[in-house]
Amino acid sequence: MTWLITGGAGYIGAHVARAMTGAGERVVALDDVSSGIPERLPPDVPLVRGSSLDGELLRRVLAEHAVTGVVHLAARKQVGESVAQPLRYYRENVGGLVTLLDAVAAAGIRRFVFSSSAAVYGDPPAAETISEDTPCAPVSPYGETKLAGEWLVRATGRAHGIATTCLRYFNVAGAAAPELADTGVFNVVPMVFDRLTRGEAPRVFGTDHPTPDGTCVRDYVHVQDLAAAHLAAARRTAAPGTDLTVNIGRGEGVSVRELLTVIGEVTGDTRAPLVEPRRAGDAPRAVADVRLAARELGFTAGLGVREMVASAWAGWCLRHPEAGPARPL
């Protein structure tokens, strides 16, 4: 088999490529390198530069590399940006997926893994964990495009006999190696690193949530574990008739205060956070029910929050030497 990974030079995509090639799978990556870094990819993985909106390119890549399965990660993924640019998000995330699925169906490919998001749940009702049966009610155009993407994937799978799996990620952090770390400053861990590096206190949005310490509780999953989940999904999706939708997380909640404590221990910077008002749309608690992933994929996350923060800090220090030397992991 040969797997096409769209967005393969991105933060998550490169980890998936390494996990799959390390397990003996053949991989080709497609990336427009708008945010991807080609050097992240293993040297034996060919990189095709281009967009999933380019149907002619997709048909050529699928044929020339004899692709038999697709892992689709390429997408825009910033919630705030999606609110300001909804047309761009629908055009690239949904339009790109339509173009890709059209090429996949025409090529007779029968395996498709889709990168979805816990953003499809929106602000779910208060509960200990969020299961795959929790009603989906996204609160941003980004979340809407991911939910629409799931609908497209499942419908195309049913119509064309394609085995499909949709993976709903929770909060991703960490790095398998410093050079693979996230270079964006959009998620909570690099956002805190950025403020500390600039000599500013980290921010906490709301300390009066209905949680044990008053701050929001989230489920964080190491990107290395997430890559292993993709490998498991790719192999499970080889079974004809597969139609899975699975949460990917650790099934454990970590509050913002708890996360800041770990970041302080790892970085040595323990300054008190700046408390600001709650942000609209912030759910007090969002933790995955991960039993289905264990049962259907045989996947259980093995790395904890300290490993995520320490590995992310090593990657941050590699690109921001002014932050100081990274401590041993």
mmCIF file of C-alpha atoms in Angstrom:
data_model
loop_
_atom_site.group_PDB
_atom_site.id
_atom_site.type_symbol
_atom_site.label_atom_id
_atom_site.label_comp_id
_atom_site.label_asym_id
_atom_site.label_seq_id
_atom_site.Cartn_x
_atom_site.Cartn_y
_atom_site.Cartn_z
ATOM 1 C CA MET A 1 0.000 0.000 0.000
ATOM 2 C CA THR A 2 0.957 3.630 -0.500
ATOM 3 C CA TRP A 3 -0.645 6.338 1.650
ATOM 4 C CA LEU A 4 -1.019 9.951 0.573
ATOM 5 C CA ILE A 5 -0.798 12.345 3.533
ATOM 6 C CA THR A 6 -2.179 15.762 2.691
ATOM 7 C CA GLY A 7 -0.634 18.482 4.846
ATOM 8 C CA GLY A 8 2.243 16.059 5.306
ATOM 9 C CA ALA A 9 4.890 18.713 6.004
ATOM 10 C CA GLY A 10 2.821 20.282 8.775
ATOM 11 C CA TYR A 11 3.225 19.879 12.516
ATOM 12 C CA ILE A 12 0.847 16.924 12.808
ATOM 13 C CA GLY A 13 1.383 15.649 9.258
ATOM 14 C CA ALA A 14 5.135 15.185 9.670
ATOM 15 C CA HIS A 15 4.588 13.210 12.874
ATOM 16 C CA VAL A 16 2.067 11.009 11.074
ATOM 17 C CA ALA A 17 4.497 10.504 8.185
ATOM 18 C CA ARG A 18 7.253 9.433 10.583
ATOM 19 C CA ALA A 19 4.977 7.085 12.490
ATOM 20 C CA MET A 20 3.723 5.429 9.320
ATOM 21 C CA THR A 21 7.104 5.056 7.614
ATOM 22 C CA GLY A 22 8.595 3.826 10.880
ATOM 23 C CA ALA A 23 5.976 1.062 10.857
ATOM 24 C CA GLY A 24 6.853 0.068 7.298
ATOM 25 C CA GLU A 25 4.103 1.920 5.423
ATOM 26 C CA ARG A 26 4.889 3.667 2.135
ATOM 27 C CA VAL A 27 4.014 7.354 2.190
ATOM 28 C CA VAL A 28 3.882 10.328 -0.164
ATOM 29 C CA ALA A 29 3.168 13.819 1.184
ATOM 30 C CA LEU A 30 1.218 16.663 -0.399
ATOM 31 C CA ASP A 31 1.645 20.143 1.079
ATOM 32 C CA ASP A 32 1.415 23.696 -0.225
ATOM 33 C CA VAL A 33 4.123 24.617 2.359
ATOM 34 C CA SER A 34 2.200 27.741 3.389
ATOM 35 C CA SER A 35 2.858 26.627 6.961
ATOM 36 C CA GLY A 36 4.494 23.224 6.408
ATOM 37 C CA ILE A 37 8.248 22.718 6.639
ATOM 38 C CA PRO A 38 9.659 20.222 4.100
ATOM 39 C CA GLU A 39 12.643 19.386 6.333
ATOM 40 C CA ARG A 40 10.285 17.846 8.870
ATOM 41 C CA LEU A 41 9.612 14.907 6.572
ATOM 42 C CA PRO A 42 11.656 11.695 6.638
ATOM 43 C CA PRO A 43 14.187 11.708 3.773
ATOM 44 C CA ASP A 44 12.526 8.760 2.024
ATOM 45 C CA VAL A 45 9.094 10.455 1.828
ATOM 46 C CA PRO A 46 8.529 12.283 -1.476
ATOM 47 C CA LEU A 47 6.939 15.712 -1.137
ATOM 48 C CA VAL A 48 4.592 17.049 -3.792
ATOM 49 C CA ARG A 49 4.085 20.796 -3.429
ATOM 50 C CA GLY A 50 0.502 21.741 -4.118
ATOM 51 C CA SER A 51 -3.003 22.173 -2.802
ATOM 52 C CA SER A 52 -5.915 19.798 -2.272
ATOM 53 C CA LEU A 53 -7.923 22.337 -4.283
ATOM 54 C CA ASP A 54 -5.952 21.357 -7.407
ATOM 55 C CA GLY A 55 -7.908 18.442 -8.843
ATOM 56 C CA GLU A 56 -5.592 17.867 -11.787
ATOM 57 C CA LEU A 57 -2.561 17.663 -9.506
ATOM 58 C CA LEU A 58 -4.364 15.288 -7.159
ATOM 59 C CA ARG A 59 -5.332 12.917 -9.956
ATOM 60 C CA ARG A 60 -1.741 12.890 -11.196
ATOM 61 C CA VAL A 61 -0.277 12.249 -7.732
ATOM 62 C CA LEU A 62 -2.711 9.424 -6.998
ATOM 63 C CA ALA A 63 -1.839 7.743 -10.288
ATOM 64 C CA GLU A 64 1.925 8.329 -10.369
ATOM 65 C CA HIS A 65 2.440 7.094 -6.803
ATOM 66 C CA ALA A 66 -0.115 4.265 -7.031
ATOM 67 C CA VAL A 67 -1.854 5.592 -3.930
ATOM 68 C CA THR A 68 -4.170 3.113 -2.211
ATOM 69 C CA GLY A 69 -5.160 5.126 0.866
ATOM 70 C CA VAL A 70 -5.388 8.758 1.962
ATOM 71 C CA VAL A 71 -4.859 10.501 5.309
ATOM 72 C CA HIS A 72 -6.311 13.989 4.912
ATOM 73 C CA LEU A 73 -4.868 16.573 7.308
ATOM 74 C CA ALA A 74 -4.534 19.643 5.065
ATOM 75 C CA ALA A 75 -6.821 22.407 6.360
ATOM 76 C CA ARG A 76 -6.893 25.825 7.883
ATOM 77 C CA LYS A 77 -7.402 25.440 11.621
ATOM 78 C CA GLN A 78 -7.529 28.725 13.574
ATOM 79 C CA VAL A 79 -10.865 29.365 15.234
ATOM 80 C CA GLY A 80 -10.523 33.157 15.425
ATOM 81 C CA GLU A 81 -9.348 33.403 11.844
ATOM 82 C CA SER A 82 -12.311 31.318 10.730
ATOM 83 C CA VAL A 83 -14.706 33.796 12.324
ATOM 84 C CA ALA A 84 -13.060 36.647 10.410
ATOM 85 C CA GLN A 85 -12.671 34.681 7.144
ATOM 86 C CA PRO A 86 -15.497 32.124 6.921
ATOM 87 C CA LEU A 87 -15.513 32.041 3.113
ATOM 88 C CA ARG A 88 -11.825 31.158 3.042
ATOM 89 C CA TYR A 89 -12.362 28.362 5.563
ATOM 90 C CA TYR A 90 -15.287 26.855 3.687
ATOM 91 C CA ARG A 91 -13.452 27.211 0.376
ATOM 92 C CA GLU A 92 -10.238 25.550 1.559
ATOM 93 C CA ASN A 93 -11.477 23.080 4.168
ATOM 94 C CA VAL A 94 -14.710 21.949 2.541
ATOM 95 C CA GLY A 95 -13.928 22.763 -1.098
ATOM 96 C CA GLY A 96 -10.517 21.115 -0.850
ATOM 97 C CA LEU A 97 -12.088 18.004 0.636
ATOM 98 C CA VAL A 98 -14.708 17.836 -2.144
ATOM 99 C CA THR A 99 -11.950 18.048 -4.758
ATOM 100 C CA LEU A 100 -9.870 15.404 -2.999
ATOM 101 C CA LEU A 101 -12.769 12.983 -2.522
ATOM 102 C CA ASP A 102 -13.725 13.392 -6.169
ATOM 103 C CA ALA A 103 -10.201 12.373 -7.197
ATOM 104 C CA VAL A 104 -10.150 9.521 -4.667
ATOM 105 C CA ALA A 105 -13.460 8.100 -5.885
ATOM 106 C CA ALA A 106 -12.413 8.381 -9.544
ATOM 107 C CA ALA A 107 -9.135 6.574 -8.797
ATOM 108 C CA GLY A 108 -10.924 3.695 -7.072
ATOM 109 C CA ILE A 109 -9.141 4.277 -3.745
ATOM 110 C CA ARG A 110 -10.900 2.463 -0.926
ATOM 111 C CA ARG A 111 -9.304 3.815 2.284
ATOM 112 C CA PHE A 112 -9.708 7.332 3.714
ATOM 113 C CA VAL A 113 -8.774 8.757 7.133
ATOM 114 C CA PHE A 114 -10.057 12.258 7.906
ATOM 115 C CA SER A 115 -8.560 14.711 10.388
ATOM 116 C CA SER A 116 -11.529 16.136 12.291
ATOM 117 C CA SER A 117 -11.647 18.010 15.592
ATOM 118 C CA ALA A 118 -13.342 18.185 18.959
ATOM 119 C CA ALA A 119 -14.462 21.631 17.718
ATOM 120 C CA VAL A 120 -17.427 19.799 16.162
ATOM 121 C CA TYR A 121 -18.919 19.508 19.674
ATOM 122 C CA GLY A 122 -18.919 23.270 20.251
ATOM 123 C CA ASP A 123 -19.890 24.057 23.849
ATOM 124 C CA PRO A 124 -21.209 20.661 24.959
ATOM 125 C CA PRO A 125 -23.512 20.151 27.947
ATOM 126 C CA ALA A 126 -21.721 19.744 31.255
ATOM 127 C CA ALA A 127 -20.539 16.157 31.553
ATOM 128 C CA GLU A 128 -17.573 14.241 32.866
ATOM 129 C CA THR A 129 -16.490 13.271 29.343
ATOM 130 C CA ILE A 130 -17.564 13.866 25.739
ATOM 131 C CA SER A 131 -18.460 10.729 23.798
ATOM 132 C CA GLU A 132 -18.833 10.323 20.060
ATOM 133 C CA ASP A 133 -22.597 10.350 20.644
ATOM 134 C CA THR A 134 -22.528 13.818 22.220
ATOM 135 C CA PRO A 135 -24.562 16.137 19.950
ATOM 136 C CA CYS A 136 -22.435 18.200 17.566
ATOM 137 C CA ALA A 137 -23.086 21.955 17.653
ATOM 138 C CA PRO A 138 -19.940 23.802 16.484
ATOM 139 C CA VAL A 139 -19.645 27.455 17.479
ATOM 140 C CA SER A 140 -17.118 28.591 14.839
ATOM 141 C CA PRO A 141 -16.817 28.320 11.057
ATOM 142 C CA TYR A 142 -13.738 26.140 11.645
ATOM 143 C CA GLY A 143 -15.794 23.636 13.647
ATOM 144 C CA GLU A 144 -18.560 23.807 11.058
ATOM 145 C CA THR A 145 -16.130 22.927 8.252
ATOM 146 C CA LYS A 146 -14.891 19.918 10.203
ATOM 147 C CA LEU A 147 -18.409 18.656 10.829
ATOM 148 C CA ALA A 148 -19.347 19.217 7.186
ATOM 149 C CA GLY A 149 -16.152 17.373 6.272
ATOM 150 C CA GLU A 150 -17.241 14.365 8.312
ATOM 151 C CA TRP A 151 -20.604 14.337 6.526
ATOM 152 C CA LEU A 152 -18.874 14.470 3.134
ATOM 153 C CA VAL A 153 -16.438 11.696 4.022
ATOM 154 C CA ARG A 154 -19.147 9.350 5.288
ATOM 155 C CA ALA A 155 -21.508 10.030 2.384
ATOM 156 C CA THR A 156 -18.750 9.501 -0.178
ATOM 157 C CA GLY A 157 -17.660 6.347 1.584
ATOM 158 C CA ARG A 158 -21.157 4.902 1.428
ATOM 159 C CA ALA A 159 -21.657 5.895 -2.215
ATOM 160 C CA HIS A 160 -18.294 4.630 -3.496
ATOM 161 C CA GLY A 161 -17.426 1.751 -1.199
ATOM 162 C CA ILE A 162 -14.642 3.631 0.600
ATOM 163 C CA ALA A 163 -13.719 2.561 4.129
ATOM 164 C CA THR A 164 -13.556 5.749 6.244
ATOM 165 C CA THR A 165 -12.431 6.872 9.688
ATOM 166 C CA CYS A 166 -12.884 10.357 11.149
ATOM 167 C CA LEU A 167 -10.591 11.249 14.053
ATOM 168 C CA ARG A 168 -11.821 13.969 16.394
ATOM 169 C CA TYR A 169 -8.686 15.394 18.034
ATOM 170 C CA PHE A 170 -8.778 17.139 21.353
ATOM 171 C CA ASN A 171 -5.907 19.520 22.321
ATOM 172 C CA VAL A 172 -2.623 18.551 20.666
ATOM 173 C CA ALA A 173 0.780 19.449 22.140
ATOM 174 C CA GLY A 174 4.390 18.303 22.309
ATOM 175 C CA ALA A 175 6.871 17.020 19.745
ATOM 176 C CA ALA A 176 8.606 13.732 18.994
ATOM 177 C CA ALA A 177 11.827 15.699 18.368
ATOM 178 C CA PRO A 178 12.659 19.428 18.758
ATOM 179 C CA GLU A 179 12.831 19.993 15.007
ATOM 180 C CA LEU A 180 9.250 18.695 14.640
ATOM 181 C CA ALA A 181 7.733 21.111 17.149
ATOM 182 C CA ASP A 182 4.813 23.372 16.357
ATOM 183 C CA THR A 183 6.072 26.697 14.986
ATOM 184 C CA GLY A 184 2.742 28.509 15.340
ATOM 185 C CA VAL A 185 1.669 30.558 18.350
ATOM 186 C CA PHE A 186 -2.013 29.668 18.288
ATOM 187 C CA ASN A 187 -2.397 26.921 20.895
ATOM 188 C CA VAL A 188 -2.150 27.391 24.636
ATOM 189 C CA VAL A 189 1.312 25.879 25.252
ATOM 190 C CA PRO A 190 3.243 27.900 22.626
ATOM 191 C CA MET A 191 1.172 30.977 23.535
ATOM 192 C CA VAL A 192 2.425 30.728 27.122
ATOM 193 C CA PHE A 193 5.993 30.122 25.914
ATOM 194 C CA ASP A 194 5.749 33.227 23.745
ATOM 195 C CA ARG A 195 4.651 35.431 26.618
ATOM 196 C CA LEU A 196 7.332 34.076 28.960
ATOM 197 C CA THR A 197 10.017 34.619 26.316
ATOM 198 C CA ARG A 198 8.896 38.249 25.978
ATOM 199 C CA GLY A 199 9.048 38.702 29.738
ATOM 200 C CA GLU A 200 5.274 38.779 30.157
ATOM 201 C CA ALA A 201 3.022 36.832 32.473
ATOM 202 C CA PRO A 202 0.834 34.100 30.970
ATOM 203 C CA ARG A 203 -2.864 34.890 30.763
ATOM 204 C CA VAL A 204 -5.756 32.996 32.326
ATOM 205 C CA PHE A 205 -9.226 33.689 30.918
ATOM 206 C CA GLY A 206 -11.611 33.311 33.807
ATOM 207 C CA THR A 207 -11.088 31.826 37.254
ATOM 208 C CA ASP A 208 -14.773 31.470 38.091
ATOM 209 C CA HIS A 209 -15.695 28.525 35.884
ATOM 210 C CA PRO A 210 -17.589 25.632 37.560
ATOM 211 C CA THR A 211 -14.436 23.522 37.838
ATOM 212 C CA PRO A 212 -12.346 22.491 40.861
ATOM 213 C CA ASP A 213 -9.925 25.443 40.607
ATOM 214 C CA GLY A 214 -12.131 27.816 38.621
ATOM 215 C CA THR A 215 -10.167 27.564 35.361
ATOM 216 C CA CYS A 216 -11.125 25.698 32.195
ATOM 217 C CA VAL A 217 -10.346 21.977 32.025
ATOM 218 C CA ARG A 218 -9.124 20.414 28.784
ATOM 219 C CA ASP A 219 -7.909 17.072 27.434
ATOM 220 C CA TYR A 220 -4.356 17.276 26.043
ATOM 221 C CA VAL A 221 -2.845 14.593 23.802
ATOM 222 C CA HIS A 222 0.805 14.310 22.783
ATOM 223 C CA VAL A 223 1.277 14.679 19.033
ATOM 224 C CA GLN A 224 3.376 11.506 19.059
ATOM 225 C CA ASP A 225 0.392 9.605 20.466
ATOM 226 C CA LEU A 226 -1.845 11.289 17.898
ATOM 227 C CA ALA A 227 0.447 10.042 15.124
ATOM 228 C CA ALA A 228 0.187 6.522 16.530
ATOM 229 C CA ALA A 229 -3.598 6.885 16.437
ATOM 230 C CA HIS A 230 -3.407 7.737 12.735
ATOM 231 C CA LEU A 231 -1.322 4.653 12.063
ATOM 232 C CA ALA A 232 -3.854 2.525 13.933
ATOM 233 C CA ALA A 233 -6.719 4.170 12.034
ATOM 234 C CA ALA A 234 -5.019 3.660 8.666
ATOM 235 C CA ARG A 235 -4.609 -0.042 9.347
ATOM 236 C CA ARG A 236 -8.130 -0.418 10.747
ATOM 237 C CA THR A 237 -9.575 1.454 7.769
ATOM 238 C CA ALA A 238 -8.174 -1.211 5.451
ATOM 239 C CA ALA A 239 -11.158 -3.364 6.487
ATOM 240 C CA PRO A 240 -13.982 -3.109 3.892
ATOM 241 C CA GLY A 241 -17.065 -1.290 5.118
ATOM 242 C CA THR A 242 -15.289 0.612 7.884
ATOM 243 C CA ASP A 243 -17.219 3.721 8.974
ATOM 244 C CA LEU A 244 -15.741 4.977 12.228
ATOM 245 C CA THR A 245 -15.809 8.293 14.068
ATOM 246 C CA VAL A 246 -13.472 8.294 17.046
ATOM 247 C CA ASN A 247 -12.323 10.731 19.744
ATOM 248 C CA ILE A 248 -8.557 11.010 20.185
ATOM 249 C CA GLY A 249 -7.399 12.261 23.574
ATOM 250 C CA ARG A 250 -6.164 10.964 26.906
ATOM 251 C CA GLY A 251 -9.510 10.925 28.672
ATOM 252 C CA GLU A 252 -8.041 13.004 31.502
ATOM 253 C CA GLY A 253 -8.734 16.634 32.285
ATOM 254 C CA VAL A 254 -6.046 19.213 33.042
ATOM 255 C CA SER A 255 -7.001 22.681 34.221
ATOM 256 C CA VAL A 256 -5.321 25.830 32.957
ATOM 257 C CA ARG A 257 -3.798 26.385 36.409
ATOM 258 C CA GLU A 258 -2.445 22.834 36.470
ATOM 259 C CA LEU A 259 -0.981 23.283 32.984
ATOM 260 C CA LEU A 260 0.699 26.560 33.997
ATOM 261 C CA THR A 261 2.218 24.822 37.028
ATOM 262 C CA VAL A 262 3.799 22.186 34.770
ATOM 263 C CA ILE A 263 5.031 24.859 32.352
ATOM 264 C CA GLY A 264 6.614 26.719 35.277
ATOM 265 C CA GLU A 265 8.378 23.562 36.444
ATOM 266 C CA VAL A 266 9.697 22.828 32.933
ATOM 267 C CA THR A 267 10.779 26.366 32.021
ATOM 268 C CA GLY A 268 11.844 27.555 35.463
ATOM 269 C CA ASP A 269 9.608 30.625 35.014
ATOM 270 C CA THR A 270 6.949 30.522 37.710
ATOM 271 C CA ARG A 271 5.629 34.083 37.538
ATOM 272 C CA ALA A 272 1.982 34.499 38.512
ATOM 273 C CA PRO A 273 -0.503 34.570 35.631
ATOM 274 C CA LEU A 274 -2.510 37.607 34.611
ATOM 275 C CA VAL A 275 -6.205 36.901 35.205
ATOM 276 C CA GLU A 276 -8.559 38.247 32.544
ATOM 277 C CA PRO A 277 -12.333 37.899 32.024
ATOM 278 C CA ARG A 278 -13.826 34.748 30.550
ATOM 279 C CA ARG A 279 -13.865 34.450 26.770
ATOM 280 C CA ALA A 280 -17.167 33.904 25.019
ATOM 281 C CA GLY A 281 -17.624 30.295 23.934
ATOM 282 C CA ASP A 282 -15.071 28.771 26.320
ATOM 283 C CA ALA A 283 -16.570 25.537 27.634
ATOM 284 C CA PRO A 284 -15.691 25.007 31.315
ATOM 285 C CA ARG A 285 -14.734 21.363 30.673
ATOM 286 C CA ALA A 286 -13.962 19.396 27.516
ATOM 287 C CA VAL A 287 -12.518 15.931 28.095
ATOM 288 C CA ALA A 288 -12.749 12.995 25.692
ATOM 289 C CA ASP A 289 -14.392 9.676 26.328
ATOM 290 C CA VAL A 290 -11.682 7.501 24.769
ATOM 291 C CA ARG A 291 -13.178 4.046 25.194
ATOM 292 C CA LEU A 292 -14.161 3.714 21.531
ATOM 293 C CA ALA A 293 -10.606 4.446 20.363
ATOM 294 C CA ALA A 294 -9.317 1.716 22.662
ATOM 295 C CA ARG A 295 -11.940 -0.766 21.520
ATOM 296 C CA GLU A 296 -11.938 -0.092 17.767
ATOM 297 C CA LEU A 297 -8.370 1.071 17.125
ATOM 298 C CA GLY A 298 -6.518 -0.579 19.984
ATOM 299 C CA PHE A 299 -5.231 2.921 20.768
ATOM 300 C CA THR A 300 -4.515 4.380 24.191
ATOM 301 C CA ALA A 301 -2.405 7.521 24.671
ATOM 302 C CA GLY A 302 0.736 6.802 26.661
ATOM 303 C CA LEU A 303 2.429 10.180 27.159
ATOM 304 C CA GLY A 304 1.479 12.683 29.831
ATOM 305 C CA VAL A 305 1.279 16.445 30.119
ATOM 306 C CA ARG A 306 4.813 16.847 31.444
ATOM 307 C CA GLU A 307 6.209 15.015 28.378
ATOM 308 C CA MET A 308 4.129 17.274 26.147
ATOM 309 C CA VAL A 309 5.322 20.476 27.781
ATOM 310 C CA ALA A 310 8.984 19.430 28.047
ATOM 311 C CA SER A 311 9.196 18.304 24.420
ATOM 312 C CA ALA A 312 7.364 21.421 23.209
ATOM 313 C CA TRP A 313 9.750 23.617 25.241
ATOM 314 C CA ALA A 314 12.773 21.895 23.681
ATOM 315 C CA GLY A 315 11.348 22.677 20.247
ATOM 316 C CA TRP A 316 10.562 26.264 21.251
ATOM 317 C CA CYS A 317 14.115 26.833 22.523
ATOM 318 C CA LEU A 318 15.549 25.424 19.287
ATOM 319 C CA ARG A 319 13.813 28.199 17.338
ATOM 320 C CA HIS A 320 13.940 30.860 20.074
ATOM 321 C CA PRO A 321 17.414 30.696 21.646
ATOM 322 C CA GLU A 322 16.643 33.886 23.562
ATOM 323 C CA ALA A 323 14.286 31.791 25.691
ATOM 324 C CA GLY A 324 17.304 29.986 27.164
ATOM 325 C CA PRO A 325 18.537 26.399 26.961
ATOM 326 C CA ALA A 326 15.986 23.631 27.138
ATOM 327 C CA ARG A 327 16.263 21.379 30.158
ATOM 328 C CA PRO A 328 16.813 17.654 29.598
ATOM 329 C CA LEU A 329 13.542 15.824 28.896
#
